Short mmCIF file of C-alpha atoms in Angstrom, two decimals:
data_model
loop_
_atom_site.label_atom_id
_atom_site.label_comp_id
_atom_site.label_asym_id
_atom_site.label_seq_id
_atom_site.Cartn_x
_atom_site.Cartn_y
_atom_site.Cartn_z
CA MET G 868 -40.92 -75.13 -95.78
CA ARG G 869 -42.30 -71.66 -96.37
CA SER G 870 -41.52 -70.54 -92.81
CA THR G 871 -37.97 -71.86 -93.21
CA GLY G 872 -37.50 -69.59 -96.23
CA LEU G 873 -38.95 -66.66 -94.31
CA ILE G 874 -36.63 -67.28 -91.37
CA ALA G 875 -33.64 -67.60 -93.70
CA GLY G 876 -34.62 -64.34 -95.41
CA LEU G 877 -34.93 -62.52 -92.11
CA ALA G 878 -31.58 -63.88 -90.96
CA PHE G 879 -29.99 -62.67 -94.20
CA MET G 880 -31.50 -59.19 -93.79
CA LEU G 881 -30.26 -59.01 -90.20
CA SER G 882 -26.77 -60.02 -91.28
CA LEU G 883 -26.77 -57.26 -93.90
CA SER G 884 -27.92 -54.67 -91.39
CA ALA G 885 -25.17 -55.77 -89.01
CA CYS G 886 -22.58 -54.59 -91.56
CA ALA G 887 -23.69 -50.96 -91.44
CA THR G 888 -24.07 -49.18 -88.15
CA LEU G 889 -26.55 -46.63 -89.51
CA ASN G 890 -28.90 -46.33 -92.45
CA GLU G 891 -29.54 -43.11 -94.41
CA SER G 892 -32.40 -41.79 -92.27
CA GLU G 893 -30.44 -42.52 -89.11
CA CYS G 894 -27.38 -40.69 -90.47
CA GLU G 895 -29.62 -37.68 -91.16
CA SER G 896 -31.39 -37.58 -87.82
CA VAL G 897 -29.18 -39.24 -85.23
CA ASN G 898 -28.29 -37.44 -82.03
CA TRP G 899 -24.53 -37.93 -82.25
CA SER G 900 -23.94 -37.24 -78.60
CA GLU G 901 -26.54 -39.81 -77.56
CA LEU G 902 -25.16 -42.35 -80.03
CA GLY G 903 -21.66 -41.80 -78.66
CA ARG G 904 -22.97 -42.20 -75.10
CA ASN G 905 -24.67 -45.47 -76.07
CA ASP G 906 -21.57 -46.74 -77.87
CA GLY G 907 -19.42 -45.90 -74.86
CA ALA G 908 -21.88 -47.46 -72.41
CA ALA G 909 -21.74 -50.63 -74.54
CA GLY G 910 -17.94 -50.70 -74.14
CA ARG G 911 -17.18 -49.99 -77.78
CA ASN G 912 -13.76 -48.65 -78.58
CA ILE G 913 -13.32 -45.00 -79.48
CA SER G 914 -12.46 -46.09 -83.02
CA HIS G 915 -16.07 -47.29 -83.44
CA VAL G 916 -16.95 -43.82 -84.77
CA GLN G 917 -15.11 -44.83 -87.95
CA GLN G 918 -17.82 -47.40 -88.64
CA HIS G 919 -20.45 -44.67 -88.33
CA ARG G 920 -18.39 -42.43 -90.63
CA LYS G 921 -18.16 -45.26 -93.17
CA ALA G 922 -21.92 -45.96 -92.99
CA CYS G 923 -22.87 -42.31 -93.43
CA ALA G 924 -20.29 -41.71 -96.18
CA LYS G 925 -22.36 -44.03 -98.39
CA PHE G 926 -25.06 -41.35 -98.29
CA ASP G 927 -22.66 -38.37 -98.42
CA LEU G 928 -23.73 -37.41 -94.90
CA PRO G 929 -21.38 -36.03 -92.25
CA VAL G 930 -20.70 -37.39 -88.78
CA ASP G 931 -20.50 -34.98 -85.86
CA GLU G 932 -17.44 -36.62 -84.35
CA ASN G 933 -17.03 -33.99 -81.63
CA ALA G 934 -20.56 -34.59 -80.33
CA TRP G 935 -20.12 -38.35 -80.67
CA ARG G 936 -16.81 -38.23 -78.77
CA THR G 937 -18.32 -36.10 -75.99
CA GLY G 938 -21.12 -38.64 -75.57
CA TRP G 939 -18.70 -41.55 -75.81
CA GLU G 940 -16.52 -40.09 -73.03
CA GLU G 941 -19.55 -40.04 -70.76
CA GLY G 942 -20.78 -43.50 -71.76
CA ILE G 943 -17.41 -45.22 -71.53
CA ARG G 944 -16.98 -44.00 -67.97
CA ARG G 945 -20.30 -45.64 -67.08
CA TYR G 946 -19.03 -48.83 -68.68
CA CYS G 947 -15.51 -48.83 -67.20
CA THR G 948 -16.38 -49.35 -63.56
CA PRO G 949 -14.93 -52.19 -61.51
CA GLN G 950 -18.44 -53.50 -60.82
CA ASN G 951 -19.16 -53.69 -64.55
CA GLY G 952 -15.77 -55.28 -65.22
CA LEU G 953 -16.53 -57.98 -62.68
CA SER G 954 -19.94 -58.60 -64.22
CA LYS G 955 -18.72 -58.63 -67.84
CA GLY G 956 -15.89 -61.00 -66.96
CA ARG G 957 -18.13 -63.35 -64.99
CA ASP G 958 -20.57 -63.43 -67.92
CA GLY G 959 -17.72 -64.28 -70.30
CA ARG G 960 -18.19 -61.13 -72.34
CA SER G 961 -15.33 -59.85 -74.46
CA TYR G 962 -13.53 -56.63 -73.65
CA ALA G 963 -12.31 -54.36 -76.45
CA ASN G 964 -9.61 -52.60 -74.37
CA SER G 965 -11.76 -49.51 -74.68
CA CYS G 966 -11.40 -48.00 -71.20
CA PRO G 967 -9.43 -44.76 -70.91
CA SER G 968 -6.15 -45.16 -69.05
CA ASP G 969 -7.33 -43.33 -65.93
CA VAL G 970 -10.09 -45.92 -65.29
CA ALA G 971 -8.74 -48.95 -67.17
CA ALA G 972 -6.84 -50.50 -64.25
CA GLY G 973 -9.89 -50.81 -61.99
CA PHE G 974 -12.10 -52.21 -64.74
CA GLU G 975 -9.49 -54.61 -66.09
CA SER G 976 -8.52 -55.94 -62.67
CA ALA G 977 -12.13 -56.70 -61.84
CA TYR G 978 -12.73 -58.09 -65.33
CA ARG G 979 -9.87 -60.60 -64.90
CA VAL G 980 -11.33 -61.78 -61.58
CA GLY G 981 -14.78 -62.29 -63.11
CA LYS G 982 -13.35 -63.86 -66.27
CA ARG G 983 -11.39 -66.35 -64.20
CA VAL G 984 -14.66 -67.55 -62.63
CA HIS G 985 -16.32 -67.77 -66.04
CA ASP G 986 -13.44 -69.67 -67.60
CA ALA G 987 -13.14 -72.09 -64.67
CA ARG G 988 -16.87 -72.83 -64.72
CA SER G 989 -16.88 -73.23 -68.52
CA ASP G 990 -13.96 -75.63 -68.36
CA TYR G 991 -15.67 -77.61 -65.59
CA ASP G 992 -18.92 -77.79 -67.57
CA ARG G 993 -17.08 -78.89 -70.72
CA LEU G 994 -15.26 -81.66 -68.84
CA LYS G 995 -18.50 -82.78 -67.23
CA ARG G 996 -20.17 -83.07 -70.65
CA GLU G 997 -17.18 -85.02 -71.97
CA LEU G 998 -17.38 -87.39 -69.00
CA GLU G 999 -21.09 -87.95 -69.59
CA ARG G 1000 -20.33 -88.83 -73.22
CA LEU G 1001 -17.70 -91.30 -72.03
CA TYR G 1002 -20.26 -92.96 -69.74
CA ASP G 1003 -22.53 -93.28 -72.78
CA ASP G 1004 -19.60 -94.77 -74.72
CA LEU G 1005 -19.06 -97.27 -71.91
CA ASP G 1006 -22.70 -98.35 -72.14
CA ASP G 1007 -22.27 -98.82 -75.89
CA ALA G 1008 -18.86 -100.49 -75.73
CA ALA G 1009 -18.50 -104.17 -76.37
CA LYS G 1010 -16.85 -106.34 -73.78
CA GLY G 1011 -13.15 -106.68 -73.26
CA GLU G 1012 -10.47 -104.33 -74.54
CA GLU G 1013 -12.85 -101.64 -75.79
CA ARG G 1014 -14.54 -101.32 -72.37
CA ARG G 1015 -11.17 -101.21 -70.62
CA LYS G 1016 -10.02 -98.32 -72.86
CA VAL G 1017 -13.21 -96.38 -72.18
CA ARG G 1018 -12.87 -96.98 -68.42
CA ASN G 1019 -9.30 -95.65 -68.56
CA ARG G 1020 -10.49 -92.54 -70.40
CA ILE G 1021 -13.25 -92.13 -67.81
CA SER G 1022 -10.71 -92.36 -65.00
CA LEU G 1023 -8.53 -89.68 -66.60
CA LYS G 1024 -11.52 -87.44 -67.28
CA GLU G 1025 -12.70 -87.82 -63.67
CA SER G 1026 -9.25 -86.66 -62.53
CA ASP G 1027 -9.45 -83.70 -64.90
CA LEU G 1028 -12.91 -82.88 -63.59
CA PHE G 1029 -11.69 -83.05 -59.98
CA LEU G 1030 -8.90 -80.58 -60.81
CA ALA G 1031 -11.32 -78.32 -62.67
CA GLU G 1032 -13.62 -78.31 -59.65
CA GLY G 1033 -10.67 -77.04 -57.60
CA ARG G 1034 -10.05 -74.28 -60.13
CA VAL G 1035 -13.69 -73.22 -59.85
CA ARG G 1036 -13.43 -73.08 -56.06
CA ASP G 1037 -10.18 -71.07 -56.28
CA ALA G 1038 -11.68 -68.64 -58.78
CA GLU G 1039 -14.82 -68.21 -56.68
CA ARG G 1040 -12.72 -67.60 -53.56
CA LEU G 1041 -10.75 -64.94 -55.42
CA TYR G 1042 -14.04 -63.44 -56.59
CA ASP G 1043 -15.45 -63.40 -53.06
CA ARG G 1044 -12.21 -61.91 -51.75
CA TYR G 1045 -12.38 -59.20 -54.40
CA LEU G 1046 -15.95 -58.36 -53.36
CA TYR G 1047 -14.95 -58.31 -49.69
CA ASP G 1048 -11.95 -56.05 -50.36
CA GLU G 1049 -14.09 -53.71 -52.44
CA ALA G 1050 -16.78 -53.51 -49.75
CA ALA G 1051 -14.16 -52.90 -47.06
CA GLY G 1052 -12.58 -50.17 -49.18
CA ARG G 1053 -15.88 -48.33 -49.54
CA SER G 1054 -16.75 -48.42 -45.86
#
């Protein structure tokens, strides 16, 4: 019981710290250029500096927005590569529309390809779990009408799963084609 209270307390403290981007000592000593570079490399939108401004305003401390923006410009260009877009999409990560217009198209195109794979796999996995639950329901169902209804639901879910499997294959083919086209373009 005591460890549960400790864990709950730590979780509460973490949730409070998530509200502010910086504490007082960080506002006083932060390397704004490095922080901007890190924010950009994490894919945060340029408006994220407002959260730093808000955090530091609580302590009447200034934000060096020019240094932050210079760092962010460098970091966001590391983030906004097609390779990273592909990876972020495939991992199902969100995208904050943070890429500058001159590099956004390459990142976003790759992101959509990766996200399509992620979404297709997630849908397939969800349907597979639902089908497994239906098989459990069939084992638990009484004879007669109840079993027939569960079998019908299983049949429909198996069809859905078959279609989802096709969507996964299509998405993975598109992904492979993207990788092939990218490799051919670099040669």
